[in-house]
Amino acid sequence: MRKFKTESKKLLDLMINSIYTNREIFLRELISNASDAVDKLYFRSLTDKDVQLGKDELEIRVAFDKDARTITVSDSGSGMTADELEKNLGTIAHSGSQEFKDENDFSETDAADIIGQFGVGFYSSFMVSKNVKVISKPYGSDEASIWESNGIDGYTIDAAEKAHHGTDVILTLKDNTDEENYDEYLSEWKLRSLIKQYSNYVRYPIRMLVTKSRALPKPEDAGDDYATQYEEYTEDETINSMIPIWKRKKSEVTDEEYAEFYKSDFHDFTDPVRTITVHAEGALSYDALMFIPGRAPFDLYSRDYEKGLALYSSGVLIMDKCADLLPDYYGFVRGVVDSSDLTLNISRETLQRNSQLRAIAKRVEKKITNELVKMRDNDREDYELFFDNFGRSIKFGLYAGYGMKNDDLGPLAMFYSAVQQKYVTLDEYVEAMPEEQKDIFYAVGESVERLRNLPIVKTVARKGFDVLLCTEDVDEFCLQAMHTWKEKEFKNVSTTDIDVASDDEKKVAEETGEANKELLDAMKAILAANVNDVRIASTPTDAPATLTTAGPISLEMERVLSHGPDADRIHAERVLLLNAQHNVFETLKAAQASGDQDKLRLYTDLLYNQALLTCGMPIEDPLTFAEEICKLM
Ligand code: ADP
Ligand code: MG
């Protein structure tokens, strides 16, 4: 007896004993393994002259035996050697399940995720079986082997007899309990409906011996009162339709079928929010089926994530993920493109130069954009959810396009409105602008809550101008790259660039500045290491002083870029704006007038640090700040 690797055992225990209820997927998993194995052999036959396959040889069979309580899934695929049985079924450390191994604590919901995400499919058979035998014989070999396990302690591998190459997986079902009736799987009807539901588009025929009945011929001597006699007979039947789902008309496929296809083929466990189909005929004919996922995969923004659509030529897979079919900003879309106009032996290098492919990519992009626009207009709730998941991709696209993508992606972008307190599109923002407003205002910070309470945001809003609250790193870069929207410039409210003051207010500020030039110069000298200038605010907020920037780099941009390679060269030009209407300004003036330099230094320092705090920046020297407060008290 060989023991399962620890990770496998843990997962097995979980699957068998947890209340993971979707037990019936075991059949889908076994059939998909069978299909993979047939695929493998089929591809070998294309290049290897030693592999000669008959036309009918590529098949999968499902059978059951009511008395023995067994279900058998057989395939005429590649088969496995004893070593391969050991390697493939003795551990689950295949199929990119590294993450799984790193984890050591699972909850029940995790178990469902894991089954879907990592290649642990085979083990699902233990959810319904007390014993599993795998009898396998590689193509072209004389030796067959049997792997057997009860799923608890371990497994055995021995030599076996098998006539044909391929694999038989034989499940002996668990005993029925009060809650679970495993016998339900021992029926033609049940197995047929499971195959239809989960494995309808498997490319190879899934055959099952089914019982049918037919009328017996009427005997010649039958009297008038003869009642038709029937006999039962069995017949091989192909259960799955095999026609790829993307070839079928959208009206003939149910949402559930699409969702099931998406989930099983793209290893997700959430339904897609939108399904997009294209059937193009004419100069370039192809079918495309695409999905907008219901949630973002955890690695979407990591380097490991591979975008792309599966590319088929007349139903034969050319490439799993053809990146050229999707622009980066739609990299979250999953799906399939199938074209009879593409040659099979197309390579990755020639693909980029393939004009047909480029034409398809263009159409595909347009279709996705239209679908998103439709969702934005007709189902805002779905769209907001979508935007929470993938809005970052859209904003990255705008940023990378540097204005070139404004027309395509700009209408899809949303930002949080300080006044309306919900997501708004840029068009909605512009439409709501009062006549006297010239620019589009935005504020950047950590959270919507914090930004809404920012003194400058409150002041601008009080003047009747809405402010877009940007909380993601990419936001400000995106807006700056877009440069304008509907000829309106984007202005960060925390810069000296914003123009919201009336002419009177500006005049007053200027005069106050001149009248207090000495005070401002003195403060500027005190803060020489911290700020570039000290001025009077033309638009006073509730705060005694605010920290703003002049020039193209804002404080937030400086923070984001400080992690990058140019960190040393990039500095925001800081300007401290004083509120001349605040009591504190009088105190400053008095300190200056008294000639007490220490006092002015203390006040200036405190004020600067306070301004840092209100705009969400860390204080440079917290200890001194704390001491200074104590001094005052
Ligand atoms: P996955 O299919 O995601 O790799 P599974 O747990 O379903 O994970 O299967 C593990 C491995 O066992 C497969 O990768 C394959 O190598 C092997 N295997 C399972 N079933 C068969 C089969 N019927 N024929 C050949 N190999 C198989
Ligand atoms: Mg599998």
Short mmCIF file of N, CA and C and ligand atoms in Angstrom, two decimals, residues 29-30 32-38 40 73-75 77-80 84 87-89 91-92 94-95 118-124 134 136 166-169 267, ligand 1:
data_model
loop_
_atom_site.label_atom_id
_atom_site.label_comp_id
_atom_site.label_asym_id
_atom_site.label_seq_id
_atom_site.Cartn_x
_atom_site.Cartn_y
_atom_site.Cartn_z
N GLU A 29 -15.83 15.45 -14.47
CA GLU A 29 -14.38 15.42 -14.30
C GLU A 29 -13.77 14.20 -14.98
N LEU A 30 -14.41 13.05 -14.80
CA LEU A 30 -13.85 11.84 -15.40
C LEU A 30 -13.95 11.90 -16.91
N SER A 32 -13.97 14.61 -18.71
CA SER A 32 -13.02 15.59 -19.26
C SER A 32 -11.60 15.02 -19.25
N ASN A 33 -11.27 14.22 -18.26
CA ASN A 33 -9.97 13.54 -18.30
C ASN A 33 -9.89 12.58 -19.47
N ALA A 34 -10.99 11.87 -19.70
CA ALA A 34 -11.01 10.91 -20.82
C ALA A 34 -10.83 11.65 -22.14
N SER A 35 -11.52 12.78 -22.25
CA SER A 35 -11.42 13.57 -23.47
C SER A 35 -9.99 14.10 -23.67
N ASP A 36 -9.38 14.55 -22.58
CA ASP A 36 -7.98 15.00 -22.66
C ASP A 36 -7.08 13.86 -23.16
N ALA A 37 -7.33 12.67 -22.64
CA ALA A 37 -6.48 11.53 -23.00
C ALA A 37 -6.67 11.16 -24.47
N VAL A 38 -7.91 11.26 -24.97
CA VAL A 38 -8.15 10.98 -26.38
C VAL A 38 -7.49 12.06 -27.24
N LYS A 40 -4.88 13.74 -26.53
CA LYS A 40 -3.43 13.52 -26.51
C LYS A 40 -3.04 12.50 -27.57
N VAL A 73 -16.17 4.58 -16.59
CA VAL A 73 -15.91 5.56 -17.66
C VAL A 73 -14.66 5.08 -18.39
N SER A 74 -14.80 4.78 -19.67
CA SER A 74 -13.67 4.25 -20.44
C SER A 74 -13.31 5.19 -21.56
N ASP A 75 -12.04 5.19 -21.90
CA ASP A 75 -11.65 5.97 -23.08
C ASP A 75 -10.63 5.19 -23.89
N GLY A 77 -8.02 6.54 -25.15
CA GLY A 77 -6.99 7.57 -25.24
C GLY A 77 -5.59 7.05 -25.04
N SER A 78 -4.74 7.94 -24.58
CA SER A 78 -3.31 7.64 -24.51
C SER A 78 -2.96 6.56 -23.50
N GLY A 79 -3.77 6.42 -22.46
CA GLY A 79 -3.44 5.44 -21.43
C GLY A 79 -2.28 5.90 -20.55
N MET A 80 -2.05 5.16 -19.47
CA MET A 80 -0.96 5.52 -18.55
C MET A 80 -0.13 4.28 -18.20
N GLU A 84 3.16 6.47 -14.59
CA GLU A 84 2.27 7.62 -14.77
C GLU A 84 1.07 7.55 -13.83
N LYS A 87 2.40 8.85 -10.64
CA LYS A 87 2.67 10.29 -10.66
C LYS A 87 1.37 11.09 -10.74
N ASN A 88 0.45 10.66 -11.59
CA ASN A 88 -0.75 11.47 -11.84
C ASN A 88 -1.84 11.31 -10.80
N LEU A 89 -1.94 10.11 -10.24
CA LEU A 89 -3.06 9.88 -9.33
C LEU A 89 -2.62 9.74 -7.88
N THR A 91 -0.69 12.00 -6.33
CA THR A 91 -0.52 13.32 -5.74
C THR A 91 -1.29 14.31 -6.58
N ILE A 92 -1.65 15.42 -5.99
CA ILE A 92 -2.34 16.41 -6.79
C ILE A 92 -1.42 17.55 -7.18
N HIS A 94 -0.05 18.57 -9.49
CA HIS A 94 0.03 18.90 -10.91
C HIS A 94 -0.88 20.09 -11.17
N SER A 95 -0.99 20.43 -12.42
CA SER A 95 -1.98 21.41 -12.85
C SER A 95 -1.91 22.71 -12.07
N PHE A 118 -8.17 24.09 -9.47
CA PHE A 118 -6.96 23.33 -9.71
C PHE A 118 -7.34 21.96 -10.22
N GLY A 119 -6.40 21.33 -10.84
CA GLY A 119 -6.71 20.04 -11.44
C GLY A 119 -6.80 18.93 -10.44
N VAL A 120 -7.82 18.95 -9.64
CA VAL A 120 -7.98 17.88 -8.67
C VAL A 120 -9.19 17.06 -9.05
N GLY A 121 -9.55 17.17 -10.33
CA GLY A 121 -10.79 16.57 -10.80
C GLY A 121 -10.95 15.10 -10.49
N PHE A 122 -9.91 14.34 -10.70
CA PHE A 122 -10.02 12.90 -10.54
C PHE A 122 -10.49 12.52 -9.14
N TYR A 123 -10.01 13.26 -8.15
CA TYR A 123 -10.33 12.92 -6.77
C TYR A 123 -11.80 13.08 -6.44
N SER A 124 -12.50 13.86 -7.27
CA SER A 124 -13.92 14.05 -6.98
C SER A 124 -14.68 12.72 -7.06
N VAL A 134 -8.49 2.11 -11.51
CA VAL A 134 -8.14 2.69 -12.80
C VAL A 134 -7.27 1.67 -13.53
N SER A 136 -5.32 0.81 -16.92
CA SER A 136 -4.83 1.62 -18.02
C SER A 136 -3.75 0.90 -18.81
N GLY A 166 -5.85 2.55 -23.65
CA GLY A 166 -6.77 3.51 -23.05
C GLY A 166 -6.96 3.25 -21.57
N THR A 167 -8.01 3.81 -21.01
CA THR A 167 -8.19 3.75 -19.57
C THR A 167 -9.64 3.44 -19.20
N ASP A 168 -9.82 2.56 -18.23
CA ASP A 168 -11.14 2.33 -17.63
C ASP A 168 -11.08 2.83 -16.19
N VAL A 169 -12.01 3.71 -15.86
CA VAL A 169 -12.12 4.11 -14.46
C VAL A 169 -13.39 3.48 -13.91
N HIS A 267 -12.71 27.43 -15.97
CA HIS A 267 -12.40 27.17 -14.57
C HIS A 267 -12.79 28.33 -13.66
P1 ADP B 1 -6.25 17.49 -14.45
O1 ADP B 1 -7.17 16.81 -15.40
O2 ADP B 1 -6.67 18.91 -14.19
O3 ADP B 1 -4.81 17.41 -14.83
P2 ADP B 1 -7.09 15.39 -12.69
O4 ADP B 1 -7.05 15.19 -11.22
O5 ADP B 1 -8.45 15.36 -13.29
O6 ADP B 1 -6.37 16.74 -13.02
O7 ADP B 1 -6.20 14.29 -13.37
C1 ADP B 1 -4.85 14.18 -13.00
C2 ADP B 1 -4.00 13.60 -14.10
O8 ADP B 1 -4.24 12.20 -14.26
C3 ADP B 1 -4.26 14.16 -15.47
O9 ADP B 1 -3.53 15.34 -15.68
C4 ADP B 1 -3.79 13.03 -16.40
O10 ADP B 1 -2.41 13.12 -16.60
C5 ADP B 1 -4.09 11.81 -15.60
N1 ADP B 1 -5.34 11.17 -16.03
C6 ADP B 1 -6.52 11.20 -15.40
N2 ADP B 1 -7.45 10.49 -16.07
C7 ADP B 1 -6.85 10.01 -17.18
C8 ADP B 1 -7.26 9.20 -18.30
N3 ADP B 1 -8.52 8.75 -18.41
N4 ADP B 1 -6.33 8.88 -19.23
C9 ADP B 1 -5.05 9.33 -19.13
N5 ADP B 1 -4.61 10.08 -18.11
C10 ADP B 1 -5.48 10.43 -17.15
#
